[in-house]
Amino acid sequence: MPELPEVEVTRRSFASAIAGACITDVQLGKPLRWPLGCAPQDLVGRRVQQVRRRGKYLLLDLDRGMLMLHLGMSGSLRFAPQLPALGPHDHFDMHTSQGILRLHDPRRFGAVLAVDGEDDPRAQKLLSGLGMEPLDAQSFRVEDFVRGLQRHRSPIKSVLLAGKLVVGVGNIYACEVLFTCGIHPSTPACALSSAQALRLHAAIVDTLAQAVQRGGTTLRDFSDAAGQSGHFQTETRVYGRQGQRCGVCATPIQVLRQAQRSTYFCPLCQSTARS
Ligand SMILES: [Zn+2]
């Protein structure tokens, strides 16, 4: 599943190229997770002003209204002057004066939604529960994070994954940051020491910023809107490494199930006895 860094990498790969473009045609393939919300032809003639991101939603501000895009489980975007004819897994094609924006999504959990703006009730429903933005220093303030952790009694791994406190720390990154900080994934969020909470805040910022810098994670088949793929997967230290030796202490990495997801961790480096 594309995580926040991949979505941010995607945004950066086409935001400036599409800014100012006028929509000339919109073609839909098979149904996505939700209907578009307007007739495709209603978008023709509108202009793309900018591309922003909130959580894993890409927000294309138009001169009238906004398009919300989500990559779902398997989606990827391309933006290019020319693209081949729509394939069986291409479900949204937006032709503009500056190129074609195409959503390729074999599993079709992705979505494109036309709304009036961020205040539109459909947008509000999707955006209002989202936590702080880890790549935005103004949003992700350390004191708010520490206070937020104190309100949650669930395991820290689950709190990170839920995205209500901070967005974008998906399964891979949650495993990696907890390892970096030496925090056992089952520790209740409210039981973290202030030193641990500070380390965790810093590790989230560092890990996500680094992943963006390196083009996102391509554990599956992610590539950005210009067709470039990322490299973070070669750098995981615990994720996907069950049974392999920890790079710090040589203890075999273990896996446990939390909230239907696999959590990889080092039982020694992330021992509950440490703080
Ligand atoms: Zn270790």
Coordinates of C-alpha atoms and ligand atoms in Angstrom, one line a residue:
M1 CA 0.0 0.0 0.0
P2 CA 1.4 3.4 -0.8
E3 CA 2.3 5.1 2.4
L4 CA 2.7 8.8 3.1
P5 CA 6.2 9.2 1.7
E6 CA 5.2 7.6 -1.6
V7 CA 2.2 9.9 -1.8
E8 CA 4.4 12.9 -1.1
V9 CA 6.9 11.8 -3.7
T10 CA 4.1 11.4 -6.2
R11 CA 2.8 14.9 -5.4
R12 CA 6.3 16.4 -5.9
S13 CA 6.8 14.5 -9.1
F14 CA 3.9 16.3 -10.9
A15 CA 2.7 19.3 -8.8
S16 CA 4.6 21.9 -10.7
A17 CA 4.1 20.3 -14.1
I18 CA 0.4 20.3 -13.8
A19 CA 0.0 23.7 -12.1
G20 CA -2.0 26.1 -14.3
A21 CA -3.2 23.3 -16.6
C22 CA -6.7 23.5 -18.1
I23 CA -8.7 20.3 -18.1
T24 CA -9.7 19.3 -21.6
D25 CA -11.2 15.8 -21.2
V26 CA -11.9 13.2 -18.4
Q27 CA -12.3 9.5 -19.1
L28 CA -13.2 6.9 -16.5
G29 CA -12.4 3.2 -16.5
K30 CA -14.0 0.7 -14.1
P31 CA -15.6 1.9 -10.9
L32 CA -13.2 2.9 -8.1
R33 CA -13.8 2.9 -4.4
W34 CA -16.3 5.8 -4.6
P35 CA -18.0 7.5 -7.6
L36 CA -16.4 10.7 -8.9
G37 CA -19.3 12.7 -7.6
C38 CA -20.0 14.7 -10.8
A39 CA -20.2 14.0 -14.6
P40 CA -16.7 13.8 -15.9
Q41 CA -17.5 16.5 -18.5
D42 CA -18.3 18.9 -15.6
L43 CA -14.6 19.1 -14.9
V44 CA -13.7 20.2 -18.5
G45 CA -12.6 23.8 -18.7
R46 CA -11.5 24.0 -15.0
R47 CA -7.9 24.9 -14.2
V48 CA -5.6 23.1 -11.8
Q49 CA -4.1 25.6 -9.4
Q50 CA -1.9 23.5 -7.1
V51 CA -1.5 20.1 -5.7
R52 CA -1.4 19.7 -1.9
R53 CA -1.4 16.7 0.3
R54 CA -3.3 15.9 3.5
G55 CA -2.5 12.5 5.0
K56 CA -2.6 10.1 2.0
Y57 CA -5.0 12.3 0.0
L58 CA -3.7 14.4 -2.8
L59 CA -5.8 17.6 -3.1
L60 CA -5.9 19.2 -6.6
D61 CA -7.2 22.7 -6.1
L62 CA -9.1 23.8 -9.2
D63 CA -10.3 27.2 -10.0
R64 CA -13.8 25.8 -9.1
G65 CA -13.8 23.0 -6.5
M66 CA -11.2 20.4 -5.7
L67 CA -10.3 16.9 -6.7
M68 CA -9.3 14.4 -4.0
L69 CA -7.2 11.5 -5.1
H70 CA -6.3 8.4 -3.0
L71 CA -4.0 5.7 -4.2
G72 CA -5.8 3.0 -2.2
M73 CA -3.9 -0.4 -2.0
S74 CA -2.2 -0.5 -5.3
G75 CA -2.7 2.9 -7.1
S76 CA -0.1 5.0 -8.9
L77 CA -0.3 8.1 -10.9
R78 CA 1.4 9.1 -14.1
F79 CA 1.5 12.6 -15.6
A80 CA 3.1 12.8 -19.0
P81 CA 2.5 14.7 -22.2
Q82 CA 1.4 11.5 -24.0
L83 CA 0.4 8.1 -22.6
P84 CA -0.6 4.9 -24.4
A85 CA -4.4 4.1 -24.7
L86 CA -6.2 3.2 -21.4
G87 CA -5.2 -0.3 -20.2
P88 CA -7.4 -2.6 -18.2
H89 CA -6.1 -1.2 -14.9
D90 CA -6.3 2.5 -15.8
H91 CA -9.4 3.9 -14.3
F92 CA -9.1 7.7 -14.4
D93 CA -7.6 9.8 -17.2
M94 CA -7.6 13.5 -17.0
H95 CA -6.4 15.2 -20.2
T96 CA -5.1 18.7 -19.6
S97 CA -3.4 21.5 -21.7
Q98 CA -0.1 20.4 -20.0
G99 CA -0.4 16.6 -20.1
I100 CA -2.4 13.5 -19.1
L101 CA -2.9 12.6 -15.4
R102 CA -3.7 8.8 -15.2
L103 CA -4.6 6.7 -12.2
H104 CA -3.4 3.1 -12.6
D105 CA -5.0 0.9 -9.9
P106 CA -5.2 -2.9 -10.3
R107 CA -7.1 -3.5 -7.1
R108 CA -9.4 -0.4 -7.4
F109 CA -9.4 0.6 -3.8
G110 CA -8.2 4.1 -4.9
A111 CA -10.5 7.0 -5.5
V112 CA -11.0 10.3 -7.3
L113 CA -13.6 12.5 -5.8
A114 CA -14.8 15.9 -7.1
V115 CA -15.8 18.1 -4.2
D116 CA -16.5 21.8 -3.7
G117 CA -13.5 22.3 -1.4
E118 CA -12.2 21.2 1.9
D119 CA -15.4 22.4 3.6
D120 CA -17.5 20.1 1.4
P121 CA -19.1 17.5 3.7
R122 CA -17.7 14.6 1.7
A123 CA -14.2 16.1 2.1
Q124 CA -14.7 16.8 5.8
K125 CA -15.7 13.2 6.4
L126 CA -12.4 12.0 5.0
L127 CA -10.1 14.7 6.2
S128 CA -11.4 15.7 9.6
G129 CA -10.2 12.7 11.6
L130 CA -6.6 13.0 10.4
G131 CA -3.8 13.6 12.8
M132 CA -0.9 16.0 12.6
E133 CA 1.3 16.1 9.5
P134 CA 4.7 14.7 10.3
L135 CA 6.5 16.5 7.5
D136 CA 5.1 19.9 8.5
A137 CA 7.0 21.3 11.5
Q138 CA 4.1 23.8 12.2
S139 CA 1.6 20.9 12.4
F140 CA 3.7 18.2 14.2
R141 CA 4.7 20.0 17.3
V142 CA 6.5 17.9 19.9
E143 CA 4.5 19.2 22.9
D144 CA 1.2 18.3 21.1
F145 CA 2.6 14.8 20.3
V146 CA 3.7 14.1 23.9
R147 CA 0.3 15.3 25.2
G148 CA -1.5 13.2 22.6
L149 CA 0.4 10.0 23.5
Q150 CA -0.8 10.5 27.1
R151 CA -4.4 10.2 26.0
H152 CA -4.0 6.7 24.5
R153 CA -3.8 3.5 26.4
S154 CA -3.5 1.3 23.3
P155 CA -0.1 -0.2 22.3
I156 CA 2.1 2.5 20.7
K157 CA 2.3 0.6 17.4
S158 CA -1.5 0.7 17.1
V159 CA -1.7 4.4 18.0
L160 CA 0.8 5.2 15.3
L161 CA -1.0 3.1 12.7
A162 CA -4.4 4.6 13.5
G163 CA -3.3 7.9 12.1
K164 CA -5.5 10.0 14.5
L165 CA -2.5 11.4 16.4
V166 CA -0.1 11.7 13.6
V167 CA -0.7 10.6 10.0
G168 CA 1.5 8.7 7.6
V169 CA 3.2 6.3 10.0
G170 CA 2.1 3.1 8.2
N171 CA 3.2 -0.4 9.1
I172 CA 6.7 -0.3 7.7
Y173 CA 7.6 3.1 9.2
A174 CA 5.9 2.3 12.5
C175 CA 8.1 -0.9 12.8
E176 CA 11.2 1.1 11.8
V177 CA 10.8 4.1 14.1
L178 CA 10.0 1.9 17.1
F179 CA 13.2 0.0 16.5
T180 CA 15.2 3.2 16.1
C181 CA 13.9 4.4 19.5
G182 CA 14.3 1.0 21.3
I183 CA 10.6 1.0 22.2
H184 CA 8.7 -2.3 22.4
P185 CA 5.7 -2.1 20.1
S186 CA 3.2 -3.3 22.8
T187 CA 4.1 -0.5 25.2
P188 CA 0.9 1.5 26.0
A189 CA 1.3 4.9 24.4
C190 CA 0.5 6.7 27.7
A191 CA 3.3 4.7 29.4
L192 CA 6.1 6.1 27.3
S193 CA 8.6 8.2 29.2
S194 CA 9.1 11.7 28.0
A195 CA 12.6 10.7 26.8
Q196 CA 11.0 8.0 24.7
A197 CA 8.3 10.3 23.4
L198 CA 10.9 12.9 22.3
R199 CA 13.0 10.2 20.6
L200 CA 9.9 8.9 18.8
H201 CA 8.9 12.3 17.6
A202 CA 12.4 12.9 16.2
A203 CA 12.5 9.4 14.6
I204 CA 9.2 9.8 12.9
V205 CA 10.3 13.1 11.3
D206 CA 13.7 11.8 10.3
T207 CA 12.4 8.5 8.9
L208 CA 9.6 10.0 6.8
A209 CA 11.7 12.8 5.6
Q210 CA 14.5 10.4 4.6
A211 CA 12.0 8.1 2.8
V212 CA 10.7 11.1 0.8
Q213 CA 14.2 12.1 -0.1
R214 CA 14.9 8.6 -1.4
G215 CA 11.8 8.4 -3.5
G216 CA 9.5 6.5 -1.1
T217 CA 9.3 2.8 -0.4
T218 CA 8.9 0.3 -3.2
L219 CA 8.1 -2.9 -1.3
R220 CA 5.5 -3.5 -4.0
D221 CA 5.3 -1.7 -7.3
F222 CA 5.3 2.0 -6.4
S223 CA 6.5 4.5 -8.9
D224 CA 6.0 8.2 -8.9
A225 CA 4.0 10.2 -11.5
A226 CA 7.1 10.5 -13.7
G227 CA 7.6 6.7 -13.7
Q228 CA 10.6 6.7 -11.2
S229 CA 10.7 4.0 -8.5
G230 CA 12.0 4.5 -4.9
H231 CA 14.8 2.8 -2.9
F232 CA 13.8 2.8 0.8
Q233 CA 13.1 -1.0 0.9
T234 CA 16.8 -1.9 1.0
E235 CA 17.2 0.0 4.2
T236 CA 14.6 -1.5 6.5
R237 CA 16.2 -2.8 9.7
V238 CA 13.3 -4.9 11.1
Y239 CA 10.4 -4.7 8.7
G240 CA 10.1 -8.0 6.7
R241 CA 13.2 -9.4 8.4
Q242 CA 11.7 -12.1 10.7
G243 CA 14.4 -14.6 11.7
Q244 CA 17.2 -12.5 10.4
R245 CA 19.8 -11.1 12.9
C246 CA 19.3 -7.6 14.3
G247 CA 22.0 -5.3 12.9
V248 CA 22.7 -3.9 16.3
C249 CA 22.7 -7.0 18.7
A250 CA 22.4 -10.0 16.4
T251 CA 19.3 -11.3 18.1
P252 CA 16.8 -12.8 15.6
I253 CA 14.1 -10.3 14.6
Q254 CA 10.6 -11.5 15.8
V255 CA 7.2 -10.8 14.5
L256 CA 3.9 -10.4 16.4
R257 CA 0.3 -9.6 15.2
Q258 CA -1.2 -6.3 16.3
A259 CA -4.5 -5.0 15.0
Q260 CA -4.4 -7.6 12.1
R261 CA -0.9 -6.3 11.0
S262 CA 2.5 -7.9 11.4
T263 CA 4.8 -6.0 13.7
Y264 CA 8.6 -6.8 13.3
F265 CA 10.9 -5.9 16.2
C266 CA 14.1 -6.9 18.0
P267 CA 13.2 -8.5 21.4
L268 CA 16.5 -7.3 22.9
C269 CA 16.9 -3.7 21.5
Q270 CA 13.2 -3.1 22.1
S271 CA 13.0 -5.0 25.4
T272 CA 10.2 -3.7 27.7
A273 CA 12.8 -3.5 30.4
R274 CA 14.5 -0.6 28.6
S275 CA 13.4 3.0 28.7
Ligands
ZN1 ZN 18.7 -5.9 18.5

